[in-house]
mmCIF file of C-alpha atoms and ligand atoms in Angstrom:
data_model
loop_
_atom_site.group_PDB
_atom_site.id
_atom_site.type_symbol
_atom_site.label_atom_id
_atom_site.label_comp_id
_atom_site.label_asym_id
_atom_site.label_seq_id
_atom_site.Cartn_x
_atom_site.Cartn_y
_atom_site.Cartn_z
ATOM 1 C CA MET A 1 0.091 0.053 0.015
ATOM 2 C CA SER A 2 1.480 3.481 -1.216
ATOM 3 C CA LEU A 3 1.101 6.208 1.147
ATOM 4 C CA ASN A 4 -0.207 9.678 -0.655
ATOM 5 C CA ILE A 5 1.505 11.912 1.547
ATOM 6 C CA PRO A 6 0.505 15.807 -0.025
ATOM 7 C CA ASP A 7 3.450 17.837 -0.420
ATOM 8 C CA VAL A 8 2.228 20.757 2.244
ATOM 9 C CA LYS A 9 4.992 23.010 2.726
ATOM 10 C CA LYS A 10 5.173 24.122 6.457
ATOM 11 C CA THR A 11 5.372 27.555 6.920
ATOM 12 C CA VAL A 12 4.754 29.868 10.032
ATOM 13 C CA MET A 13 3.860 33.612 10.010
ATOM 14 C CA CYS A 14 5.847 35.920 11.834
ATOM 15 C CA ARG A 15 5.727 39.946 11.987
ATOM 16 C CA GLY A 16 3.286 39.553 9.178
ATOM 17 C CA GLU A 17 5.644 37.685 7.047
ATOM 18 C CA ARG A 18 6.011 34.024 5.958
ATOM 19 C CA PHE A 19 8.538 31.708 6.613
ATOM 20 C CA ARG A 20 8.917 28.392 5.304
ATOM 21 C CA LEU A 21 10.304 25.389 6.900
ATOM 22 C CA TYR A 22 14.182 24.831 5.996
ATOM 23 C CA LEU A 23 16.092 22.773 8.517
ATOM 24 C CA ASP A 24 13.711 20.415 10.521
ATOM 25 C CA LYS A 25 14.564 19.306 14.352
ATOM 26 C CA GLU A 26 16.157 16.228 13.498
ATOM 27 C CA THR A 27 18.895 17.778 10.508
ATOM 28 C CA ILE A 28 19.358 20.327 13.395
ATOM 29 C CA GLN A 29 20.057 17.943 16.112
ATOM 30 C CA ARG A 30 22.205 15.093 13.786
ATOM 31 C CA ARG A 31 24.273 17.764 12.858
ATOM 32 C CA VAL A 32 24.849 19.207 16.467
ATOM 33 C CA GLU A 33 25.764 16.178 17.557
ATOM 34 C CA GLU A 34 28.644 16.001 14.832
ATOM 35 C CA LEU A 35 30.082 19.410 15.770
ATOM 36 C CA GLY A 36 30.142 18.027 19.611
ATOM 37 C CA ARG A 37 31.817 15.125 18.313
ATOM 38 C CA GLU A 38 34.580 17.263 16.291
ATOM 39 C CA ILE A 39 35.297 19.715 19.085
ATOM 40 C CA SER A 40 35.309 16.510 22.053
ATOM 41 C CA ARG A 41 38.062 14.924 19.659
ATOM 42 C CA ALA A 42 39.935 18.245 18.728
ATOM 43 C CA TYR A 43 40.112 19.554 22.357
ATOM 44 C CA GLU A 44 40.742 16.679 24.221
ATOM 45 C CA GLY A 45 42.464 17.276 27.621
ATOM 46 C CA LYS A 46 42.437 21.031 26.899
ATOM 47 C CA ARG A 47 39.309 22.374 29.023
ATOM 48 C CA PRO A 48 37.560 24.625 26.569
ATOM 49 C CA ILE A 49 35.341 28.076 27.223
ATOM 50 C CA LEU A 50 32.591 28.278 25.327
ATOM 51 C CA ILE A 51 31.633 31.773 24.760
ATOM 52 C CA GLY A 52 27.907 32.196 23.961
ATOM 53 C CA VAL A 53 27.075 35.658 21.401
ATOM 54 C CA LEU A 54 23.762 36.551 23.270
ATOM 55 C CA ASN A 55 20.631 36.122 22.738
ATOM 56 C CA GLY A 56 20.581 33.958 19.427
ATOM 57 C CA ALA A 57 23.040 31.416 20.384
ATOM 58 C CA PHE A 58 21.427 30.177 23.690
ATOM 59 C CA ILE A 59 19.761 27.805 22.089
ATOM 60 C CA PHE A 60 22.540 26.029 19.436
ATOM 61 C CA LEU A 61 24.699 26.555 22.716
ATOM 62 C CA ALA A 62 22.973 24.612 24.915
ATOM 63 C CA ASP A 63 22.658 21.710 22.700
ATOM 64 C CA LEU A 64 26.159 22.189 21.029
ATOM 65 C CA MET A 65 27.467 21.575 24.808
ATOM 66 C CA ARG A 66 25.742 18.546 25.665
ATOM 67 C CA ALA A 67 27.005 17.176 22.240
ATOM 68 C CA ILE A 68 30.627 17.678 23.585
ATOM 69 C CA ASP A 69 31.761 14.605 25.810
ATOM 70 C CA ILE A 70 35.104 16.278 27.588
ATOM 71 C CA ASP A 71 35.385 19.154 29.848
ATOM 72 C CA CYS A 72 34.263 22.790 29.292
ATOM 73 C CA GLU A 73 33.057 25.518 30.527
ATOM 74 C CA VAL A 74 30.375 28.549 29.651
ATOM 75 C CA ASP A 75 30.433 32.232 29.452
ATOM 76 C CA PHE A 76 28.487 34.871 27.411
ATOM 77 C CA LEU A 77 28.358 37.846 25.621
ATOM 78 C CA LYS A 78 25.916 40.295 24.136
ATOM 79 C CA LEU A 79 25.978 42.291 21.220
ATOM 80 C CA SER A 80 23.899 45.150 20.083
ATOM 81 C CA SER A 81 21.546 43.132 17.457
ATOM 82 C CA TYR A 82 19.314 43.834 14.497
ATOM 83 C CA GLY A 83 16.264 45.254 16.176
ATOM 84 C CA ALA A 84 13.442 44.600 14.155
ATOM 85 C CA GLN A 85 15.390 44.885 10.771
ATOM 86 C CA LYS A 86 16.408 41.963 8.538
ATOM 87 C CA ILE A 87 19.345 43.554 7.695
ATOM 88 C CA SER A 88 22.662 44.377 9.528
ATOM 89 C CA SER A 89 23.340 47.836 10.393
ATOM 90 C CA GLY A 90 26.980 46.935 9.699
ATOM 91 C CA VAL A 91 27.543 49.049 13.195
ATOM 92 C CA VAL A 92 28.647 46.038 16.407
ATOM 93 C CA HIS A 93 28.597 47.029 20.328
ATOM 94 C CA GLU A 94 29.319 45.253 22.833
ATOM 95 C CA LEU A 95 26.403 45.394 25.564
ATOM 96 C CA LYS A 96 27.396 42.547 28.142
ATOM 97 C CA LYS A 97 31.089 41.158 28.654
ATOM 98 C CA ILE A 98 32.358 38.285 29.623
ATOM 99 C CA ASP A 99 33.255 37.625 33.175
ATOM 100 C CA ALA A 100 35.218 34.802 32.968
ATOM 101 C CA PRO A 101 38.921 35.196 32.997
ATOM 102 C CA ILE A 102 39.954 33.862 29.444
ATOM 103 C CA GLU A 103 43.629 34.621 29.519
ATOM 104 C CA GLY A 104 45.643 31.745 28.740
ATOM 105 C CA ARG A 105 42.281 29.650 27.806
ATOM 106 C CA HIS A 106 40.914 27.900 24.617
ATOM 107 C CA VAL A 107 38.208 30.044 23.778
ATOM 108 C CA ILE A 108 35.629 28.507 21.297
ATOM 109 C CA VAL A 109 32.977 31.848 20.663
ATOM 110 C CA VAL A 110 29.684 30.071 19.796
ATOM 111 C CA GLU A 111 27.538 32.043 17.246
ATOM 112 C CA ASP A 112 24.172 31.308 16.072
ATOM 113 C CA ILE A 113 24.637 32.952 12.219
ATOM 114 C CA VAL A 114 27.219 34.620 10.133
ATOM 115 C CA ASP A 115 25.839 36.846 7.956
ATOM 116 C CA THR A 116 28.329 39.870 7.047
ATOM 117 C CA GLY A 117 30.744 38.393 9.525
ATOM 118 C CA LEU A 118 31.570 41.810 11.105
ATOM 119 C CA SER A 119 30.127 40.543 14.640
ATOM 120 C CA MET A 120 32.561 37.560 14.532
ATOM 121 C CA ARG A 121 35.161 39.683 13.238
ATOM 122 C CA PHE A 122 34.961 41.987 15.892
ATOM 123 C CA ILE A 123 34.220 39.027 18.827
ATOM 124 C CA ILE A 124 37.591 37.542 17.561
ATOM 125 C CA GLU A 125 39.307 41.117 17.888
ATOM 126 C CA LYS A 126 37.971 41.306 21.276
ATOM 127 C CA MET A 127 38.890 37.673 22.380
ATOM 128 C CA ARG A 128 42.405 38.289 21.420
ATOM 129 C CA GLU A 129 42.449 41.367 23.288
ATOM 130 C CA TYR A 130 42.542 38.873 26.911
ATOM 131 C CA ARG A 131 45.382 36.885 25.804
ATOM 132 C CA PRO A 132 43.900 33.694 25.436
ATOM 133 C CA ALA A 133 45.832 30.254 24.406
ATOM 134 C CA SER A 134 43.621 29.729 21.039
ATOM 135 C CA VAL A 135 39.885 31.172 19.255
ATOM 136 C CA ARG A 136 38.080 29.283 17.246
ATOM 137 C CA THR A 137 34.748 29.665 15.741
ATOM 138 C CA ALA A 138 31.216 27.986 15.392
ATOM 139 C CA THR A 139 28.551 29.101 14.037
ATOM 140 C CA LEU A 140 25.315 26.774 13.740
ATOM 141 C CA LEU A 141 25.017 28.623 9.907
ATOM 142 C CA HIS A 142 26.806 30.515 7.706
ATOM 143 C CA LYS A 143 25.373 32.759 5.059
ATOM 144 C CA TYR A 144 28.060 32.205 3.149
ATOM 145 C CA GLU A 145 27.721 34.672 0.465
ATOM 146 C CA ALA A 146 26.666 38.015 2.164
ATOM 147 C CA THR A 147 30.068 37.465 4.300
ATOM 148 C CA ARG A 148 31.615 40.531 3.297
ATOM 149 C CA VAL A 149 34.833 40.127 5.365
ATOM 150 C CA ASP A 150 37.591 38.079 5.693
ATOM 151 C CA VAL A 151 36.831 35.533 9.172
ATOM 152 C CA GLU A 152 37.959 32.717 9.945
ATOM 153 C CA LEU A 153 34.879 30.000 10.814
ATOM 154 C CA ASP A 154 36.644 26.748 12.618
ATOM 155 C CA TYR A 155 32.723 24.504 13.101
ATOM 156 C CA VAL A 156 29.706 25.263 10.390
ATOM 157 C CA GLY A 157 26.801 23.846 10.909
ATOM 158 C CA PHE A 158 24.753 24.197 7.861
ATOM 159 C CA ARG A 159 26.068 27.390 4.715
ATOM 160 C CA ILE A 160 22.652 29.081 3.643
ATOM 161 C CA GLU A 161 21.252 30.900 1.215
ATOM 162 C CA ASN A 162 21.102 34.148 1.571
ATOM 163 C CA LEU A 163 17.422 34.870 3.022
ATOM 164 C CA PHE A 164 16.390 35.607 6.557
ATOM 165 C CA VAL A 165 16.184 33.086 9.100
ATOM 166 C CA ILE A 166 14.071 32.425 12.096
ATOM 167 C CA GLY A 167 13.740 30.100 14.990
ATOM 168 C CA TYR A 168 16.215 27.686 17.187
ATOM 169 C CA GLY A 169 17.254 30.920 18.570
ATOM 170 C CA LEU A 170 17.173 33.429 15.539
ATOM 171 C CA ASP A 171 15.131 36.052 15.785
ATOM 172 C CA TYR A 172 12.480 38.338 13.899
ATOM 173 C CA GLY A 173 12.082 41.514 16.076
ATOM 174 C CA GLN A 174 12.574 39.172 19.303
ATOM 175 C CA LEU A 175 9.816 36.782 18.184
ATOM 176 C CA GLY A 176 10.389 33.101 16.146
ATOM 177 C CA ARG A 177 13.076 32.481 18.635
ATOM 178 C CA ASN A 178 10.821 29.494 20.334
ATOM 179 C CA LEU A 179 10.535 27.266 17.002
ATOM 180 C CA PRO A 180 12.094 24.370 17.845
ATOM 181 C CA GLU A 181 12.998 24.375 13.604
ATOM 182 C CA ILE A 182 14.767 26.760 11.343
ATOM 183 C CA TYR A 183 12.233 28.944 9.311
ATOM 184 C CA ILE A 184 13.387 30.924 5.722
ATOM 185 C CA LEU A 185 11.398 33.758 4.283
ATOM 186 C CA ASP A 186 9.038 32.643 1.871
ATOM 187 C CA GLU A 187 9.776 34.927 -0.716
ATOM 188 C CA ASP A 188 7.277 33.325 -3.227
HETATM 189 P P1 IMP B 1 26.916 39.588 10.852
HETATM 190 O O1 IMP B 1 27.006 40.620 11.556
HETATM 191 O O2 IMP B 1 26.454 40.250 9.914
HETATM 192 O O3 IMP B 1 27.206 38.478 10.750
HETATM 193 O O4 IMP B 1 25.613 38.949 11.949
HETATM 194 C C1 IMP B 1 25.507 38.007 13.029
HETATM 195 C C2 IMP B 1 23.795 38.555 13.973
HETATM 196 O O5 IMP B 1 22.816 39.238 13.450
HETATM 197 C C3 IMP B 1 23.818 37.277 14.130
HETATM 198 O O6 IMP B 1 24.237 36.592 15.469
HETATM 199 C C4 IMP B 1 21.966 37.215 14.375
HETATM 200 O O7 IMP B 1 21.926 37.901 15.534
HETATM 201 C C5 IMP B 1 21.851 38.129 12.966
HETATM 202 N N1 IMP B 1 21.134 37.982 11.633
HETATM 203 C C6 IMP B 1 22.043 37.591 10.591
HETATM 204 N N2 IMP B 1 21.464 37.059 9.964
HETATM 205 C C7 IMP B 1 20.285 36.849 10.542
HETATM 206 C C8 IMP B 1 19.122 36.079 10.232
HETATM 207 O O8 IMP B 1 18.666 35.592 8.839
HETATM 208 N N3 IMP B 1 18.003 35.694 11.290
HETATM 209 C C9 IMP B 1 18.112 36.548 12.585
HETATM 210 N N4 IMP B 1 19.212 37.225 12.681
HETATM 211 C C10 IMP B 1 20.191 36.959 11.984
#
């Protein structure tokens, strides 16, 4: 017997705009677990500190940290956000500094998404001022066609289209972060 599953495109509305399902829960989870394993192998015996970038990275960071099976620590910093815009202002400010001393530590900066790359470049430069032993970067998503600056990304979950996304921590004007999947702006 063959199942007749209709080709329904799952969509959600956020702030009056339509977004379509792009990455489902299982796909995200599988990739996050792979990244966790990769980080565990690379940092064996080193006790890295994950620096999460608020607000967007909190869900990815929580899952990534639980996929790492070596000793690791966590702290957070916060940058200015897009506000309710979908386009980066290109200006980055630090709103909350990290508390943990990171001199001599192995730092992994954890972002939800790298778009222009300006935020990640700003954070790497800030981290280097504290003289850590090493700085690497992890991002769940990379809008590679939008990236304008040279920034080294060590652990990338998914390279994605240059369209606005929400869900799994990512917001549109503070909404949409609680969606368990990732949705992309539906231009149709
Ligand atoms: P960048 O500095 O342009 O690389 O932007 C980085 C930050 O912008 C991310 O940490 C997100 O907070 C936000 N951002 C970029 N693209 C998106 C998106 O498609 N959806 C939601 N937030 C985004």
